[in-house]
Amino acid sequence: MNNHIEKDKKRDKAVALKYRRDKDRAPKVVASGKGSTAQKILELAREHNIHIHDDPDLVEVLSQLDLNEEIPPDLYVVVSELLAFVYNLNKKAGQKV
């Protein structure tokens, strides 16, 4: 069985963030769901080569936000560290950051 599918079965929630340095003050929740919706979010992320970070505690907090809501200031540090990690991965892979 595919490792992604096995791991995803353990995930019952997923949240997608979007951040454009030149336009957004802070990252925003652009998708959030549980069950089959969470699976679809993860599937779309994989299809578009978007990094999937497994942090159930962070997902739990972010899933309480409304769509298009900016993350709260108390999450800036943890999310900025995650974004820096993803930007570094993309840079190493030769993708536009």
GROMACS .gro file of N, CA and C in nm:
model
  291
    1MET      N    1   0.083  -0.118   0.000
    1MET     CA    2   0.000   0.000   0.000
    1MET      C    3   0.088   0.125   0.000
    2ASN      N    4   0.045   0.228  -0.066
    2ASN     CA    5   0.118   0.353  -0.076
    2ASN      C    6   0.135   0.416   0.062
    3ASN      N    7   0.258   0.460   0.095
    3ASN     CA    8   0.285   0.522   0.225
    3ASN      C    9   0.201   0.645   0.249
    4HIS      N   10   0.178   0.726   0.145
    4HIS     CA   11   0.095   0.845   0.160
    4HIS      C   12  -0.046   0.806   0.205
    5ILE      N   13  -0.101   0.703   0.146
    5ILE     CA   14  -0.237   0.660   0.178
    5ILE      C   15  -0.243   0.608   0.321
    6GLU      N   16  -0.144   0.528   0.362
    6GLU     CA   17  -0.142   0.477   0.499
    6GLU      C   18  -0.135   0.590   0.600
    7LYS      N   19  -0.047   0.688   0.577
    7LYS     CA   20  -0.034   0.802   0.669
    7LYS      C   21  -0.162   0.885   0.668
    8ASP      N   22  -0.219   0.906   0.550
    8ASP     CA   23  -0.337   0.991   0.539
    8ASP      C   24  -0.457   0.932   0.612
    9LYS      N   25  -0.464   0.800   0.620
    9LYS     CA   26  -0.577   0.738   0.691
    9LYS      C   27  -0.574   0.778   0.839
   10LYS      N   28  -0.456   0.808   0.891
   10LYS     CA   29  -0.443   0.849   1.030
   10LYS      C   30  -0.480   0.996   1.049
   11ARG      N   31  -0.481   1.072   0.942
   11ARG     CA   32  -0.513   1.214   0.949
   11ARG      C   33  -0.662   1.233   0.928
   12ASP      N   34  -0.728   1.290   1.026
   12ASP     CA   35  -0.871   1.314   1.008
   12ASP      C   36  -0.901   1.460   0.983
   13LYS      N   37  -0.798   1.546   0.992
   13LYS     CA   38  -0.814   1.689   0.964
   13LYS      C   39  -0.697   1.738   0.881
   14ALA      N   40  -0.724   1.839   0.800
   14ALA     CA   41  -0.617   1.902   0.722
   14ALA      C   42  -0.651   2.049   0.705
   15VAL      N   43  -0.547   2.131   0.702
   15VAL     CA   44  -0.562   2.275   0.682
   15VAL      C   45  -0.457   2.318   0.581
   16ALA      N   46  -0.497   2.402   0.486
   16ALA     CA   47  -0.403   2.456   0.388
   16ALA      C   48  -0.389   2.605   0.413
   17LEU      N   49  -0.264   2.651   0.409
   17LEU     CA   50  -0.235   2.793   0.426
   17LEU      C   51  -0.180   2.851   0.296
   18LYS      N   52  -0.204   2.980   0.278
   18LYS     CA   53  -0.147   3.051   0.164
   18LYS      C   54  -0.085   3.179   0.216
   19TYR      N   55   0.033   3.208   0.163
   19TYR     CA   56   0.101   3.331   0.203
   19TYR      C   57   0.178   3.386   0.084
   20ARG      N   58   0.146   3.508   0.049
   20ARG     CA   59   0.217   3.579  -0.057
   20ARG      C   60   0.288   3.696   0.008
   21ARG      N   61   0.420   3.690   0.012
   21ARG     CA   62   0.500   3.792   0.082
   21ARG      C   63   0.469   3.933   0.037
   22ASP      N   64   0.441   3.950  -0.091
   22ASP     CA   65   0.420   4.084  -0.145
   22ASP      C   66   0.276   4.134  -0.128
   23LYS      N   67   0.183   4.047  -0.085
   23LYS     CA   68   0.042   4.087  -0.078
   23LYS      C   69  -0.023   4.066   0.058
   24ASP      N   70   0.019   3.965   0.131
   24ASP     CA   71  -0.049   3.928   0.255
   24ASP      C   72   0.028   3.976   0.378
   25ARG      N   73  -0.048   4.020   0.478
   25ARG     CA   74   0.016   4.058   0.605
   25ARG      C   75   0.057   3.934   0.683
   26ALA      N   76  -0.019   3.827   0.669
   26ALA     CA   77   0.007   3.702   0.740
   26ALA      C   78  -0.052   3.587   0.658
   27PRO      N   79  -0.007   3.465   0.683
   27PRO     CA   80  -0.067   3.349   0.615
   27PRO      C   81  -0.216   3.339   0.646
   28LYS      N   82  -0.290   3.289   0.547
   28LYS     CA   83  -0.435   3.274   0.560
   28LYS      C   84  -0.473   3.129   0.541
   29VAL      N   85  -0.581   3.089   0.606
   29VAL     CA   86  -0.638   2.956   0.586
   29VAL      C   87  -0.717   2.959   0.455
   30VAL      N   88  -0.678   2.874   0.360
   30VAL     CA   89  -0.747   2.871   0.232
   30VAL      C   90  -0.826   2.742   0.211
   31ALA      N   91  -0.804   2.644   0.298
   31ALA     CA   92  -0.883   2.521   0.294
   31ALA      C   93  -0.872   2.455   0.430
   32SER      N   94  -0.982   2.395   0.471
   32SER     CA   95  -0.984   2.327   0.600
   32SER      C   96  -1.095   2.223   0.596
   33GLY      N   97  -1.067   2.108   0.653
   33GLY     CA   98  -1.171   2.006   0.654
   33GLY      C   99  -1.130   1.884   0.731
   34LYS      N  100  -1.226   1.796   0.748
   34LYS     CA  101  -1.199   1.668   0.813
   34LYS      C  102  -1.258   1.556   0.729
   35GLY      N  103  -1.215   1.436   0.759
   35GLY     CA  104  -1.264   1.320   0.685
   35GLY      C  105  -1.228   1.325   0.537
   36SER      N  106  -1.328   1.306   0.451
   36SER     CA  107  -1.302   1.302   0.307
   36SER      C  108  -1.254   1.437   0.254
   37THR      N  109  -1.297   1.547   0.318
   37THR     CA  110  -1.248   1.679   0.276
   37THR      C  111  -1.099   1.692   0.306
   38ALA      N  112  -1.057   1.644   0.422
   38ALA     CA  113  -0.914   1.646   0.456
   38ALA      C  114  -0.835   1.563   0.356
   39GLN      N  115  -0.888   1.447   0.319
   39GLN     CA  116  -0.820   1.362   0.222
   39GLN      C  117  -0.805   1.433   0.087
   40LYS      N  118  -0.907   1.507   0.045
   40LYS     CA  119  -0.902   1.581  -0.082
   40LYS      C  120  -0.798   1.692  -0.074
   41ILE      N  121  -0.791   1.763   0.039
   41ILE     CA  122  -0.689   1.867   0.057
   41ILE      C  123  -0.550   1.807   0.042
   42LEU      N  124  -0.527   1.694   0.106
   42LEU     CA  125  -0.396   1.628   0.098
   42LEU      C  126  -0.367   1.578  -0.043
   43GLU      N  127  -0.467   1.524  -0.108
   43GLU     CA  128  -0.452   1.476  -0.245
   43GLU      C  129  -0.413   1.590  -0.339
   44LEU      N  130  -0.483   1.703  -0.327
   44LEU     CA  131  -0.452   1.819  -0.411
   44LEU      C  132  -0.312   1.873  -0.383
   45ALA      N  133  -0.273   1.873  -0.257
   45ALA     CA  134  -0.138   1.918  -0.222
   45ALA      C  135  -0.033   1.832  -0.290
   46ARG      N  136  -0.051   1.701  -0.283
   46ARG     CA  137   0.045   1.610  -0.349
   46ARG      C  138   0.047   1.632  -0.499
   47GLU      N  139  -0.072   1.648  -0.560
   47GLU     CA  140  -0.079   1.667  -0.705
   47GLU      C  141  -0.004   1.793  -0.750
   48HIS      N  142   0.000   1.893  -0.663
   48HIS     CA  143   0.064   2.020  -0.698
   48HIS      C  144   0.201   2.036  -0.631
   49ASN      N  145   0.255   1.926  -0.582
   49ASN     CA  146   0.388   1.926  -0.517
   49ASN      C  147   0.398   2.029  -0.405
   50ILE      N  148   0.294   2.039  -0.327
   50ILE     CA  149   0.292   2.129  -0.211
   50ILE      C  150   0.332   2.048  -0.089
   51HIS      N  151   0.425   2.103  -0.013
   51HIS     CA  152   0.475   2.034   0.106
   51HIS      C  153   0.361   2.007   0.205
   52ILE      N  154   0.358   1.887   0.259
   52ILE     CA  155   0.261   1.849   0.362
   52ILE      C  156   0.337   1.832   0.492
   53HIS      N  157   0.300   1.911   0.591
   53HIS     CA  158   0.366   1.906   0.721
   53HIS      C  159   0.272   1.838   0.820
   54ASP      N  160   0.319   1.736   0.886
   54ASP     CA  161   0.236   1.658   0.979
   54ASP      C  162   0.254   1.712   1.121
   55ASP      N  163   0.159   1.794   1.165
   55ASP     CA  164   0.161   1.850   1.300
   55ASP      C  165   0.017   1.857   1.350
   56PRO      N  166  -0.032   1.749   1.412
   56PRO     CA  167  -0.171   1.745   1.456
   56PRO      C  168  -0.211   1.859   1.549
   57ASP      N  169  -0.120   1.903   1.636
   57ASP     CA  170  -0.153   2.013   1.727
   57ASP      C  171  -0.174   2.143   1.651
   58LEU      N  172  -0.087   2.171   1.555
   58LEU     CA  173  -0.101   2.292   1.475
   58LEU      C  174  -0.229   2.286   1.391
   59VAL      N  175  -0.256   2.171   1.332
   59VAL     CA  176  -0.378   2.154   1.253
   59VAL      C  177  -0.501   2.178   1.340
   60GLU      N  178  -0.498   2.129   1.461
   60GLU     CA  179  -0.611   2.147   1.552
   60GLU      C  180  -0.639   2.295   1.576
   61VAL      N  181  -0.535   2.373   1.599
   61VAL     CA  182  -0.551   2.517   1.622
   61VAL      C  183  -0.596   2.586   1.494
   62LEU      N  184  -0.530   2.556   1.382
   62LEU     CA  185  -0.564   2.623   1.256
   62LEU      C  186  -0.703   2.587   1.207
   63SER      N  187  -0.750   2.467   1.238
   63SER     CA  188  -0.882   2.425   1.191
   63SER      C  189  -0.995   2.502   1.259
   64GLN      N  190  -0.963   2.573   1.364
   64GLN     CA  191  -1.064   2.655   1.433
   64GLN      C  192  -1.082   2.792   1.367
   65LEU      N  193  -0.993   2.827   1.274
   65LEU     CA  194  -1.002   2.954   1.204
   65LEU      C  195  -1.099   2.943   1.088
   66ASP      N  196  -1.157   3.055   1.048
   66ASP     CA  197  -1.246   3.060   0.933
   66ASP      C  198  -1.164   3.064   0.804
   67LEU      N  199  -1.227   3.025   0.693
   67LEU     CA  200  -1.160   3.037   0.563
   67LEU      C  201  -1.124   3.183   0.536
   68ASN      N  202  -1.009   3.204   0.478
   68ASN     CA  203  -0.953   3.335   0.446
   68ASN      C  204  -0.917   3.418   0.569
   69GLU      N  205  -0.922   3.357   0.686
   69GLU     CA  206  -0.880   3.427   0.808
   69GLU      C  207  -0.729   3.417   0.823
   70GLU      N  208  -0.667   3.529   0.858
   70GLU     CA  209  -0.522   3.527   0.884
   70GLU      C  210  -0.494   3.452   1.013
   71ILE      N  211  -0.377   3.390   1.016
   71ILE     CA  212  -0.340   3.320   1.139
   71ILE      C  213  -0.320   3.425   1.249
   72PRO      N  214  -0.347   3.390   1.374
   72PRO     CA  215  -0.329   3.486   1.483
   72PRO      C  216  -0.181   3.510   1.513
   73PRO      N  217  -0.149   3.627   1.567
   73PRO     CA  218  -0.008   3.660   1.596
   73PRO      C  219   0.065   3.556   1.682
   74ASP      N  220  -0.005   3.488   1.772
   74ASP     CA  221   0.064   3.391   1.857
   74ASP      C  222   0.111   3.268   1.779
   75LEU      N  223   0.070   3.254   1.653
   75LEU     CA  224   0.117   3.143   1.569
   75LEU      C  225   0.223   3.188   1.468
   76TYR      N  226   0.254   3.317   1.465
   76TYR     CA  227   0.350   3.368   1.367
   76TYR      C  228   0.483   3.293   1.371
   77VAL      N  229   0.537   3.270   1.490
   77VAL     CA  230   0.670   3.208   1.499
   77VAL      C  231   0.669   3.066   1.443
   78VAL      N  232   0.574   2.984   1.488
   78VAL     CA  233   0.572   2.845   1.442
   78VAL      C  234   0.545   2.837   1.291
   79VAL      N  235   0.455   2.919   1.240
   79VAL     CA  236   0.423   2.915   1.097
   79VAL      C  237   0.539   2.975   1.016
   80SER      N  238   0.604   3.078   1.066
   80SER     CA  239   0.717   3.135   0.991
   80SER      C  240   0.832   3.036   0.983
   81GLU      N  241   0.854   2.958   1.089
   81GLU     CA  242   0.957   2.854   1.083
   81GLU      C  243   0.922   2.748   0.980
   82LEU      N  244   0.797   2.712   0.974
   82LEU     CA  245   0.751   2.614   0.875
   82LEU      C  246   0.767   2.668   0.733
   83LEU      N  247   0.726   2.795   0.713
   83LEU     CA  248   0.739   2.855   0.580
   83LEU      C  249   0.886   2.866   0.538
   84ALA      N  250   0.973   2.901   0.632
   84ALA     CA  251   1.116   2.910   0.600
   84ALA      C  252   1.169   2.773   0.558
   85PHE      N  253   1.125   2.668   0.626
   85PHE     CA  254   1.164   2.533   0.590
   85PHE      C  255   1.118   2.497   0.449
   86VAL      N  256   0.993   2.529   0.418
   86VAL     CA  257   0.937   2.500   0.286
   86VAL      C  258   1.007   2.582   0.178
   87TYR      N  259   1.033   2.710   0.203
   87TYR     CA  260   1.104   2.793   0.105
   87TYR      C  261   1.242   2.734   0.077
   88ASN      N  262   1.308   2.686   0.183
   88ASN     CA  263   1.440   2.626   0.166
   88ASN      C  264   1.432   2.498   0.083
   89LEU      N  265   1.331   2.415   0.108
   89LEU     CA  266   1.311   2.294   0.027
   89LEU      C  267   1.290   2.330  -0.120
   90ASN      N  268   1.205   2.429  -0.144
   90ASN     CA  269   1.176   2.470  -0.282
   90ASN      C  270   1.301   2.524  -0.350
   91LYS      N  271   1.378   2.601  -0.276
   91LYS     CA  272   1.501   2.658  -0.332
   91LYS      C  273   1.597   2.547  -0.373
   92LYS      N  274   1.611   2.447  -0.287
   92LYS     CA  275   1.700   2.335  -0.316
   92LYS      C  276   1.649   2.254  -0.436
   93ALA      N  277   1.518   2.250  -0.452
   93ALA     CA  278   1.459   2.175  -0.563
   93ALA      C  279   1.456   2.257  -0.692
   94GLY      N  280   1.498   2.384  -0.682
   94GLY     CA  281   1.503   2.470  -0.799
   94GLY      C  282   1.369   2.529  -0.837
   95GLN      N  283   1.273   2.529  -0.743
   95GLN     CA  284   1.142   2.585  -0.770
   95GLN      C  285   1.141   2.733  -0.733
   96LYS      N  286   1.051   2.807  -0.800
   96LYS     CA  287   1.034   2.949  -0.768
   96LYS      C  288   0.980   2.961  -0.626
   97VAL      N  289   1.042   3.050  -0.549
   97VAL     CA  290   1.002   3.070  -0.410
   97VAL      C  291   0.913   3.191  -0.397
   0.00000   0.00000   0.00000
